[in-house]
PDB file of N, CA and C in Angstrom:
ATOM      1  N   MET A  17       0.824  -1.194   0.000  1.00 45.00           N
ATOM      2  CA  MET A  17       0.000   0.000   0.000  1.00 45.00           C
ATOM      3  C   MET A  17       0.862   1.249   0.000  1.00 45.00           C
ATOM      4  N   ASN A  18       0.375   2.243  -0.703  1.00 49.00           N
ATOM      5  CA  ASN A  18       1.082   3.523  -0.741  1.00 49.00           C
ATOM      6  C   ASN A  18       0.524   4.423   0.343  1.00 49.00           C
ATOM      7  N   GLU A  19       1.402   5.126   1.000  1.00 53.00           N
ATOM      8  CA  GLU A  19       0.959   6.085   2.000  1.00 53.00           C
ATOM      9  C   GLU A  19       1.519   7.452   1.644  1.00 53.00           C
ATOM     10  N   LEU A  20       0.693   8.451   1.815  1.00 51.00           N
ATOM     11  CA  LEU A  20       1.100   9.811   1.502  1.00 51.00           C
ATOM     12  C   LEU A  20       0.643  10.695   2.643  1.00 51.00           C
ATOM     13  N   THR A  21       1.545  11.524   3.137  1.00 56.00           N
ATOM     14  CA  THR A  21       1.189  12.415   4.229  1.00 56.00           C
ATOM     15  C   THR A  21       1.153  13.837   3.692  1.00 56.00           C
ATOM     16  N   ALA A  22       0.022  14.478   3.850  1.00 55.00           N
ATOM     17  CA  ALA A  22      -0.132  15.861   3.428  1.00 55.00           C
ATOM     18  C   ALA A  22      -0.382  16.707   4.672  1.00 55.00           C
ATOM     19  N   ILE A  23      -0.153  17.961   4.544  1.00 57.00           N
ATOM     20  CA  ILE A  23      -0.394  18.887   5.643  1.00 57.00           C
ATOM     21  C   ILE A  23      -1.558  19.783   5.239  1.00 57.00           C
ATOM     22  N   ASN A  24      -2.600  19.835   6.053  1.00 54.00           N
ATOM     23  CA  ASN A  24      -3.729  20.703   5.720  1.00 54.00           C
ATOM     24  C   ASN A  24      -3.444  22.127   6.181  1.00 54.00           C
ATOM     25  N   GLY A  25      -4.401  23.025   5.969  1.00 55.00           N
ATOM     26  CA  GLY A  25      -4.218  24.434   6.293  1.00 55.00           C
ATOM     27  C   GLY A  25      -3.958  24.703   7.763  1.00 55.00           C
ATOM     28  N   ASP A  26      -4.369  23.798   8.627  1.00 57.00           N
ATOM     29  CA  ASP A  26      -4.159  23.977  10.066  1.00 57.00           C
ATOM     30  C   ASP A  26      -2.813  23.440  10.531  1.00 57.00           C
ATOM     31  N   GLY A  27      -2.045  22.874   9.610  1.00 55.00           N
ATOM     32  CA  GLY A  27      -0.748  22.330   9.976  1.00 55.00           C
ATOM     33  C   GLY A  27      -0.820  20.914  10.504  1.00 55.00           C
ATOM     34  N   LEU A  28      -1.974  20.269  10.388  1.00 56.00           N
ATOM     35  CA  LEU A  28      -2.141  18.902  10.869  1.00 56.00           C
ATOM     36  C   LEU A  28      -1.894  17.918   9.734  1.00 56.00           C
ATOM     37  N   ALA A  29      -1.319  16.764  10.064  1.00 56.00           N
ATOM     38  CA  ALA A  29      -1.017  15.754   9.052  1.00 56.00           C
ATOM     39  C   ALA A  29      -2.289  15.016   8.658  1.00 56.00           C
ATOM     40  N   ILE A  30      -2.416  14.745   7.352  1.00 55.00           N
ATOM     41  CA  ILE A  30      -3.527  13.964   6.826  1.00 55.00           C
ATOM     42  C   ILE A  30      -2.910  12.739   6.179  1.00 55.00           C
ATOM     43  N   ARG A  31      -3.324  11.548   6.585  1.00 54.00           N
ATOM     44  CA  ARG A  31      -2.770  10.325   6.013  1.00 54.00           C
ATOM     45  C   ARG A  31      -3.799   9.688   5.092  1.00 54.00           C
ATOM     46  N   HIS A  32      -3.326   9.310   3.905  1.00 52.00           N
ATOM     47  CA  HIS A  32      -4.165   8.625   2.931  1.00 52.00           C
ATOM     48  C   HIS A  32      -3.479   7.324   2.558  1.00 52.00           C
ATOM     49  N   SER A  33      -4.237   6.256   2.465  1.00 52.00           N
ATOM     50  CA  SER A  33      -3.705   4.982   1.994  1.00 52.00           C
ATOM     51  C   SER A  33      -4.508   4.545   0.783  1.00 52.00           C
ATOM     52  N   PHE A  34      -3.825   4.211  -0.284  1.00 49.00           N
ATOM     53  CA  PHE A  34      -4.466   3.769  -1.508  1.00 49.00           C
ATOM     54  C   PHE A  34      -3.831   2.452  -1.911  1.00 49.00           C
ATOM     55  N   GLY A  35      -4.594   1.573  -2.495  1.00 51.00           N
ATOM     56  CA  GLY A  35      -4.045   0.292  -2.940  1.00 51.00           C
ATOM     57  C   GLY A  35      -4.410   0.005  -4.379  1.00 51.00           C
ATOM     58  N   GLY A  36      -3.626  -0.853  -5.035  1.00 51.00           N
ATOM     59  CA  GLY A  36      -3.927  -1.286  -6.393  1.00 51.00           C
ATOM     60  C   GLY A  36      -3.597  -0.245  -7.442  1.00 51.00           C
ATOM     61  N   ALA A  37      -4.037  -0.526  -8.704  1.00 54.00           N
ATOM     62  CA  ALA A  37      -3.755   0.360  -9.831  1.00 54.00           C
ATOM     63  C   ALA A  37      -4.425   1.707  -9.655  1.00 54.00           C
ATOM     64  N   VAL A  38      -5.650   1.709  -9.166  1.00 55.00           N
ATOM     65  CA  VAL A  38      -6.347   2.972  -8.913  1.00 55.00           C
ATOM     66  C   VAL A  38      -5.642   3.723  -7.802  1.00 55.00           C
ATOM     67  N   GLY A  39      -5.126   2.992  -6.840  1.00 60.00           N
ATOM     68  CA  GLY A  39      -4.411   3.606  -5.733  1.00 60.00           C
ATOM     69  C   GLY A  39      -3.154   4.318  -6.195  1.00 60.00           C
ATOM     70  N   ASP A  40      -2.446   3.751  -7.181  1.00 76.00           N
ATOM     71  CA  ASP A  40      -1.244   4.410  -7.708  1.00 76.00           C
ATOM     72  C   ASP A  40      -1.600   5.747  -8.344  1.00 76.00           C
ATOM     73  N   TRP A  41      -2.662   5.753  -9.132  1.00 77.00           N
ATOM     74  CA  TRP A  41      -3.104   6.997  -9.773  1.00 77.00           C
ATOM     75  C   TRP A  41      -3.527   8.008  -8.721  1.00 77.00           C
ATOM     76  N   ALA A  42      -4.267   7.535  -7.724  1.00 79.00           N
ATOM     77  CA  ALA A  42      -4.747   8.426  -6.668  1.00 79.00           C
ATOM     78  C   ALA A  42      -3.576   8.969  -5.860  1.00 79.00           C
ATOM     79  N   ALA A  43      -2.578   8.136  -5.628  1.00 81.00           N
ATOM     80  CA  ALA A  43      -1.405   8.602  -4.872  1.00 81.00           C
ATOM     81  C   ALA A  43      -0.645   9.665  -5.658  1.00 81.00           C
ATOM     82  N   ARG A  44      -0.502   9.442  -6.979  1.00 83.00           N
ATOM     83  CA  ARG A  44       0.174  10.453  -7.801  1.00 83.00           C
ATOM     84  C   ARG A  44      -0.618  11.750  -7.831  1.00 83.00           C
ATOM     85  N   ALA A  45      -1.940  11.636  -7.928  1.00 84.00           N
ATOM     86  CA  ALA A  45      -2.785  12.832  -7.934  1.00 84.00           C
ATOM     87  C   ALA A  45      -2.673  13.568  -6.605  1.00 84.00           C
ATOM     88  N   GLN A  46      -2.662  12.817  -5.521  1.00 86.00           N
ATOM     89  CA  GLN A  46      -2.547  13.433  -4.202  1.00 86.00           C
ATOM     90  C   GLN A  46      -1.181  14.096  -4.036  1.00 86.00           C
ATOM     91  N   ARG A  47      -0.133  13.430  -4.518  1.00 86.00           N
ATOM     92  CA  ARG A  47       1.218  13.996  -4.435  1.00 86.00           C
ATOM     93  C   ARG A  47       1.299  15.296  -5.253  1.00 86.00           C
ATOM     94  N   ALA A  48       0.678  15.292  -6.433  1.00 87.00           N
ATOM     95  CA  ALA A  48       0.672  16.499  -7.259  1.00 87.00           C
ATOM     96  C   ALA A  48      -0.075  17.629  -6.558  1.00 87.00           C
ATOM     97  N   ALA A  49      -1.181  17.288  -5.895  1.00 87.00           N
ATOM     98  CA  ALA A  49      -1.947  18.305  -5.170  1.00 87.00           C
ATOM     99  C   ALA A  49      -1.133  18.877  -4.016  1.00 87.00           C
ATOM    100  N   VAL A  50      -0.398  18.025  -3.328  1.00 86.00           N
ATOM    101  CA  VAL A  50       0.439  18.488  -2.216  1.00 86.00           C
ATOM    102  C   VAL A  50       1.545  19.399  -2.733  1.00 86.00           C
ATOM    103  N   MET A  51       2.151  19.010  -3.865  1.00 86.00           N
ATOM    104  CA  MET A  51       3.213  19.849  -4.444  1.00 86.00           C
ATOM    105  C   MET A  51       2.661  21.186  -4.922  1.00 86.00           C
ATOM    106  N   LEU A  52       1.473  21.160  -5.518  1.00 86.00           N
ATOM    107  CA  LEU A  52       0.845  22.404  -5.954  1.00 86.00           C
ATOM    108  C   LEU A  52       0.546  23.301  -4.755  1.00 86.00           C
ATOM    109  N   ASP A  53       0.059  22.707  -3.686  1.00 85.00           N
ATOM    110  CA  ASP A  53      -0.215  23.476  -2.474  1.00 85.00           C
ATOM    111  C   ASP A  53       1.073  24.091  -1.925  1.00 85.00           C
ATOM    112  N   ALA A  54       2.150  23.320  -1.942  1.00 82.00           N
ATOM    113  CA  ALA A  54       3.436  23.835  -1.454  1.00 82.00           C
ATOM    114  C   ALA A  54       3.912  24.989  -2.322  1.00 82.00           C
ATOM    115  N   ARG A  55       3.727  24.873  -3.648  1.00 81.00           N
ATOM    116  CA  ARG A  55       4.150  25.952  -4.543  1.00 81.00           C
ATOM    117  C   ARG A  55       3.337  27.212  -4.300  1.00 81.00           C
ATOM    118  N   TRP A  56       2.017  27.062  -4.126  1.00 80.00           N
ATOM    119  CA  TRP A  56       1.165  28.229  -3.856  1.00 80.00           C
ATOM    120  C   TRP A  56       1.571  28.902  -2.550  1.00 80.00           C
ATOM    121  N   ARG A  57       1.905  28.095  -1.538  1.00 79.00           N
ATOM    122  CA  ARG A  57       2.334  28.689  -0.262  1.00 79.00           C
ATOM    123  C   ARG A  57       3.661  29.431  -0.430  1.00 79.00           C
ATOM    124  N   THR A  58       4.559  28.886  -1.251  1.00 75.00           N
ATOM    125  CA  THR A  58       5.827  29.559  -1.512  1.00 75.00           C
ATOM    126  C   THR A  58       5.595  30.880  -2.223  1.00 75.00           C
ATOM    127  N   LEU A  59       4.727  30.874  -3.222  1.00 71.00           N
ATOM    128  CA  LEU A  59       4.434  32.102  -3.955  1.00 71.00           C
ATOM    129  C   LEU A  59       3.764  33.143  -3.064  1.00 71.00           C
ATOM    130  N   ALA A  60       2.956  32.682  -2.128  1.00 69.00           N
ATOM    131  CA  ALA A  60       2.259  33.611  -1.241  1.00 69.00           C
ATOM    132  C   ALA A  60       3.209  34.302  -0.273  1.00 69.00           C
ATOM    133  N   THR A  61       4.338  33.667   0.031  1.00 67.00           N
ATOM    134  CA  THR A  61       5.275  34.277   0.972  1.00 67.00           C
ATOM    135  C   THR A  61       6.285  35.190   0.280  1.00 67.00           C
ATOM    136  N   GLU A  62       6.385  35.102  -1.067  1.00 62.00           N
ATOM    137  CA  GLU A  62       7.321  35.961  -1.787  1.00 62.00           C
ATOM    138  C   GLU A  62       6.742  37.370  -1.908  1.00 62.00           C
ATOM    139  N   PRO A  63       7.581  38.378  -1.986  1.00 61.00           N
ATOM    140  CA  PRO A  63       7.082  39.749  -2.126  1.00 61.00           C
ATOM    141  C   PRO A  63       6.294  39.923  -3.419  1.00 61.00           C
ATOM    142  N   GLU A  64       5.311  40.761  -3.365  1.00 62.00           N
ATOM    143  CA  GLU A  64       4.464  40.979  -4.527  1.00 62.00           C
ATOM    144  C   GLU A  64       5.143  41.935  -5.503  1.00 62.00           C
ATOM    145  N   GLU A  65       5.095  41.581  -6.785  1.00 62.00           N
ATOM    146  CA  GLU A  65       5.676  42.445  -7.800  1.00 62.00           C
ATOM    147  C   GLU A  65       4.771  43.634  -8.079  1.00 62.00           C
ATOM    148  N   GLY A  66       3.494  43.522  -7.750  1.00 63.00           N
ATOM    149  CA  GLY A  66       2.560  44.611  -7.973  1.00 63.00           C
ATOM    150  C   GLY A  66       2.843  45.825  -7.103  1.00 63.00           C
ATOM    151  N   ALA A  67       3.624  45.637  -6.056  1.00 64.00           N
ATOM    152  CA  ALA A  67       3.968  46.756  -5.184  1.00 64.00           C
ATOM    153  C   ALA A  67       4.773  47.797  -5.946  1.00 64.00           C
ATOM    154  N   VAL A  68       5.583  47.363  -6.888  1.00 73.00           N
ATOM    155  CA  VAL A  68       6.380  48.295  -7.677  1.00 73.00           C
ATOM    156  C   VAL A  68       5.453  49.200  -8.485  1.00 73.00           C
ATOM    157  N   THR A  69       4.409  48.623  -9.078  1.00 78.00           N
ATOM    158  CA  THR A  69       3.456  49.407  -9.854  1.00 78.00           C
ATOM    159  C   THR A  69       2.756  50.432  -8.971  1.00 78.00           C
ATOM    160  N   ALA A  70       2.408  50.038  -7.766  1.00 80.00           N
ATOM    161  CA  ALA A  70       1.766  50.969  -6.839  1.00 80.00           C
ATOM    162  C   ALA A  70       2.710  52.116  -6.474  1.00 80.00           C
ATOM    163  N   GLU A  71       3.988  51.807  -6.314  1.00 86.00           N
ATOM    164  CA  GLU A  71       4.959  52.862  -6.005  1.00 86.00           C
ATOM    165  C   GLU A  71       5.074  53.848  -7.166  1.00 86.00           C
ATOM    166  N   TYR A  72       5.074  53.338  -8.392  1.00 88.00           N
ATOM    167  CA  TYR A  72       5.105  54.226  -9.558  1.00 88.00           C
ATOM    168  C   TYR A  72       3.871  55.125  -9.575  1.00 88.00           C
ATOM    169  N   ALA A  73       2.721  54.562  -9.227  1.00 89.00           N
ATOM    170  CA  ALA A  73       1.490  55.352  -9.218  1.00 89.00           C
ATOM    171  C   ALA A  73       1.584  56.476  -8.194  1.00 89.00           C
ATOM    172  N   VAL A  74       2.138  56.193  -7.027  1.00 92.00           N
ATOM    173  CA  VAL A  74       2.281  57.222  -5.991  1.00 92.00           C
ATOM    174  C   VAL A  74       3.234  58.315  -6.467  1.00 92.00           C
ATOM    175  N   VAL A  75       4.333  57.921  -7.111  1.00 92.00           N
ATOM    176  CA  VAL A  75       5.293  58.906  -7.615  1.00 92.00           C
ATOM    177  C   VAL A  75       4.652  59.778  -8.689  1.00 92.00           C
ATOM    178  N   LEU A  76       3.861  59.169  -9.575  1.00 93.00           N
ATOM    179  CA  LEU A  76       3.198  59.948 -10.624  1.00 93.00           C
ATOM    180  C   LEU A  76       2.188  60.941 -10.047  1.00 93.00           C
ATOM    181  N   VAL A  77       1.451  60.523  -9.031  1.00 95.00           N
ATOM    182  CA  VAL A  77       0.502  61.447  -8.392  1.00 95.00           C
ATOM    183  C   VAL A  77       1.255  62.602  -7.731  1.00 95.00           C
ATOM    184  N   ALA A  78       2.352  62.301  -7.063  1.00 95.00           N
ATOM    185  CA  ALA A  78       3.131  63.350  -6.413  1.00 95.00           C
ATOM    186  C   ALA A  78       3.732  64.305  -7.455  1.00 95.00           C
ATOM    187  N   ALA A  79       4.239  63.767  -8.555  1.00 95.00           N
ATOM    188  CA  ALA A  79       4.815  64.613  -9.606  1.00 95.00           C
ATOM    189  C   ALA A  79       3.749  65.502 -10.241  1.00 95.00           C
ATOM    190  N   THR A  80       2.564  64.952 -10.424  1.00 96.00           N
ATOM    191  CA  THR A  80       1.465  65.742 -10.987  1.00 96.00           C
ATOM    192  C   THR A  80       1.080  66.878 -10.043  1.00 96.00           C
ATOM    193  N   GLY A  81       1.027  66.597  -8.757  1.00 95.00           N
ATOM    194  CA  GLY A  81       0.726  67.644  -7.772  1.00 95.00           C
ATOM    195  C   GLY A  81       1.793  68.724  -7.759  1.00 95.00           C
ATOM    196  N   PHE A  82       3.058  68.309  -7.843  1.00 95.00           N
ATOM    197  CA  PHE A  82       4.158  69.279  -7.878  1.00 95.00           C
ATOM    198  C   PHE A  82       4.071  70.143  -9.134  1.00 95.00           C
ATOM    199  N   ALA A  83       3.754  69.536 -10.268  1.00 95.00           N
ATOM    200  CA  ALA A  83       3.615  70.293 -11.515  1.00 95.00           C
ATOM    201  C   ALA A  83       2.459  71.284 -11.422  1.00 95.00           C
ATOM    202  N   ALA A  84       1.371  70.886 -10.794  1.00 94.00           N
ATOM    203  CA  ALA A  84       0.227  71.793 -10.632  1.00 94.00           C
ATOM    204  C   ALA A  84       0.607  73.007  -9.779  1.00 94.00           C
ATOM    205  N   ILE A  85       1.396  72.766  -8.738  1.00 93.00           N
ATOM    206  CA  ILE A  85       1.849  73.882  -7.887  1.00 93.00           C
ATOM    207  C   ILE A  85       2.764  74.820  -8.686  1.00 93.00           C
ATOM    208  N   LEU A  86       3.668  74.260  -9.487  1.00 91.00           N
ATOM    209  CA  LEU A  86       4.552  75.096 -10.303  1.00 91.00           C
ATOM    210  C   LEU A  86       3.770  75.927 -11.310  1.00 91.00           C
ATOM    211  N   VAL A  87       2.773  75.333 -11.944  1.00 91.00           N
ATOM    212  CA  VAL A  87       1.958  76.081 -12.906  1.00 91.00           C
ATOM    213  C   VAL A  87       1.236  77.220 -12.204  1.00 91.00           C
ATOM    214  N   ALA A  88       0.689  76.938 -11.027  1.00 90.00           N
ATOM    215  CA  ALA A  88      -0.014  77.986 -10.281  1.00 90.00           C
ATOM    216  C   ALA A  88       0.950  79.121  -9.904  1.00 90.00           C
ATOM    217  N   LEU A  89       2.163  78.773  -9.494  1.00 89.00           N
ATOM    218  CA  LEU A  89       3.145  79.802  -9.145  1.00 89.00           C
ATOM    219  C   LEU A  89       3.555  80.629 -10.367  1.00 89.00           C
ATOM    220  N   LEU A  90       3.784  79.962 -11.486  1.00 87.00           N
ATOM    221  CA  LEU A  90       4.238  80.672 -12.681  1.00 87.00           C
ATOM    222  C   LEU A  90       3.151  81.562 -13.270  1.00 87.00           C
ATOM    223  N   LYS A  91       1.899  81.287 -12.966  1.00 89.00           N
ATOM    224  CA  LYS A  91       0.807  82.130 -13.463  1.00 89.00           C
ATOM    225  C   LYS A  91       0.603  83.384 -12.616  1.00 89.00           C
ATOM    226  N   SER A  92       1.192  83.424 -11.429  1.00 89.00           N
ATOM    227  CA  SER A  92       0.986  84.584 -10.558  1.00 89.00           C
ATOM    228  C   SER A  92       1.727  85.798 -11.117  1.00 89.00           C
ATOM    229  N   ASP A  93       1.174  86.965 -10.869  1.00 90.00           N
ATOM    230  CA  ASP A  93       1.757  88.210 -11.397  1.00 90.00           C
ATOM    231  C   ASP A  93       3.155  88.478 -10.843  1.00 90.00           C
ATOM    232  N   THR A  94       3.380  88.166  -9.593  1.00 90.00           N
ATOM    233  CA  THR A  94       4.687  88.413  -8.973  1.00 90.00           C
ATOM    234  C   THR A  94       5.781  87.612  -9.675  1.00 90.00           C
ATOM    235  N   ILE A  95       5.530  86.352  -9.916  1.00 88.00           N
ATOM    236  CA  ILE A  95       6.527  85.496 -10.567  1.00 88.00           C
ATOM    237  C   ILE A  95       6.716  85.916 -12.024  1.00 88.00           C
ATOM    238  N   LYS A  96       5.625  86.280 -12.705  1.00 89.00           N
ATOM    239  CA  LYS A  96       5.741  86.749 -14.095  1.00 89.00           C
ATOM    240  C   LYS A  96       6.646  87.979 -14.174  1.00 89.00           C
ATOM    241  N   THR A  97       6.426  88.908 -13.264  1.00 91.00           N
ATOM    242  CA  THR A  97       7.241  90.121 -13.243  1.00 91.00           C
ATOM    243  C   THR A  97       8.698  89.787 -12.949  1.00 91.00           C
ATOM    244  N   LEU A  98       8.932  88.921 -11.988  1.00 91.00           N
ATOM    245  CA  LEU A  98      10.290  88.517 -11.627  1.00 91.00           C
ATOM    246  C   LEU A  98      10.998  87.865 -12.812  1.00 91.00           C
ATOM    247  N   LEU A  99      10.334  86.921 -13.474  1.00 88.00           N
ATOM    248  CA  LEU A  99      10.949  86.249 -14.613  1.00 88.00           C
ATOM    249  C   LEU A  99      11.173  87.200 -15.783  1.00 88.00           C
ATOM    250  N   THR A 100      10.230  88.110 -16.020  1.00 90.00           N
ATOM    251  CA  THR A 100      10.395  89.099 -17.097  1.00 90.00           C
ATOM    252  C   THR A 100      11.597  89.983 -16.830  1.00 90.00           C
ATOM    253  N   ASN A 101      11.771  90.429 -15.602  1.00 92.00           N
ATOM    254  CA  ASN A 101      12.928  91.267 -15.246  1.00 92.00           C
ATOM    255  C   ASN A 101      14.240  90.500 -15.415  1.00 92.00           C
ATOM    256  N   ILE A 102      14.249  89.222 -15.057  1.00 92.00           N
ATOM    257  CA  ILE A 102      15.468  88.415 -15.222  1.00 92.00           C
ATOM    258  C   ILE A 102      15.829  88.300 -16.695  1.00 92.00           C
ATOM    259  N   VAL A 103      14.829  88.046 -17.537  1.00 92.00           N
ATOM    260  CA  VAL A 103      15.085  87.913 -18.973  1.00 92.00           C
ATOM    261  C   VAL A 103      15.554  89.240 -19.559  1.00 92.00           C
ATOM    262  N   LYS A 104      14.905  90.346 -19.175  1.00 92.00           N
ATOM    263  CA  LYS A 104      15.317  91.671 -19.674  1.00 92.00           C
ATOM    264  C   LYS A 104      16.746  91.990 -19.281  1.00 92.00           C
ATOM    265  N   LYS A 105      17.109  91.678 -18.028  1.00 91.00           N
ATOM    266  CA  LYS A 105      18.460  91.950 -17.553  1.00 91.00           C
ATOM    267  C   LYS A 105      19.479  91.101 -18.312  1.00 91.00           C
ATOM    268  N   ALA A 106      19.136  89.841 -18.576  1.00 91.00           N
ATOM    269  CA  ALA A 106      20.041  88.945 -19.300  1.00 91.00           C
ATOM    270  C   ALA A 106      20.227  89.439 -20.725  1.00 91.00           C
ATOM    271  N   LEU A 107      19.165  89.937 -21.359  1.00 91.00           N
ATOM    272  CA  LEU A 107      19.271  90.420 -22.738  1.00 91.00           C
ATOM    273  C   LEU A 107      20.018  91.756 -22.823  1.00 91.00           C
ATOM    274  N   SER A 108      19.906  92.579 -21.784  1.00 89.00           N
ATOM    275  CA  SER A 108      20.591  93.877 -21.816  1.00 89.00           C
ATOM    276  C   SER A 108      22.104  93.702 -21.619  1.00 89.00           C
ATOM    277  N   VAL A 109      22.527  92.661 -20.923  1.00 78.00           N
ATOM    278  CA  VAL A 109      23.949  92.390 -20.696  1.00 78.00           C
ATOM    279  C   VAL A 109      24.585  91.968 -22.010  1.00 78.00           C
ATOM    280  N   ALA A 110      23.913  91.195 -22.785  1.00 60.00           N
ATOM    281  CA  ALA A 110      24.477  90.671 -24.049  1.00 60.00           C
ATOM    282  C   ALA A 110      24.460  91.779 -25.049  1.00 60.00           C
TER     283      ALA A 110
END
């Protein structure tokens, strides 16, 4: 008889015994299920790659907010006058 020990979600051992030709197939199927479960648990413990995308989204939102503040500042009369005077002074030197 083939015996296969699997671990359920609670960490408890589950024992299955299968016999004969059908038992061999069932044991292989059970072993494959256990391996698949182990792979899923491994993948679940690895860091998520989607976190990088979320970080890019946060950076883009912050950059957009910064650009909006710059546009608002550059539209103000004080900044326009300051920049115009700088350009005039630079052109008069040349």
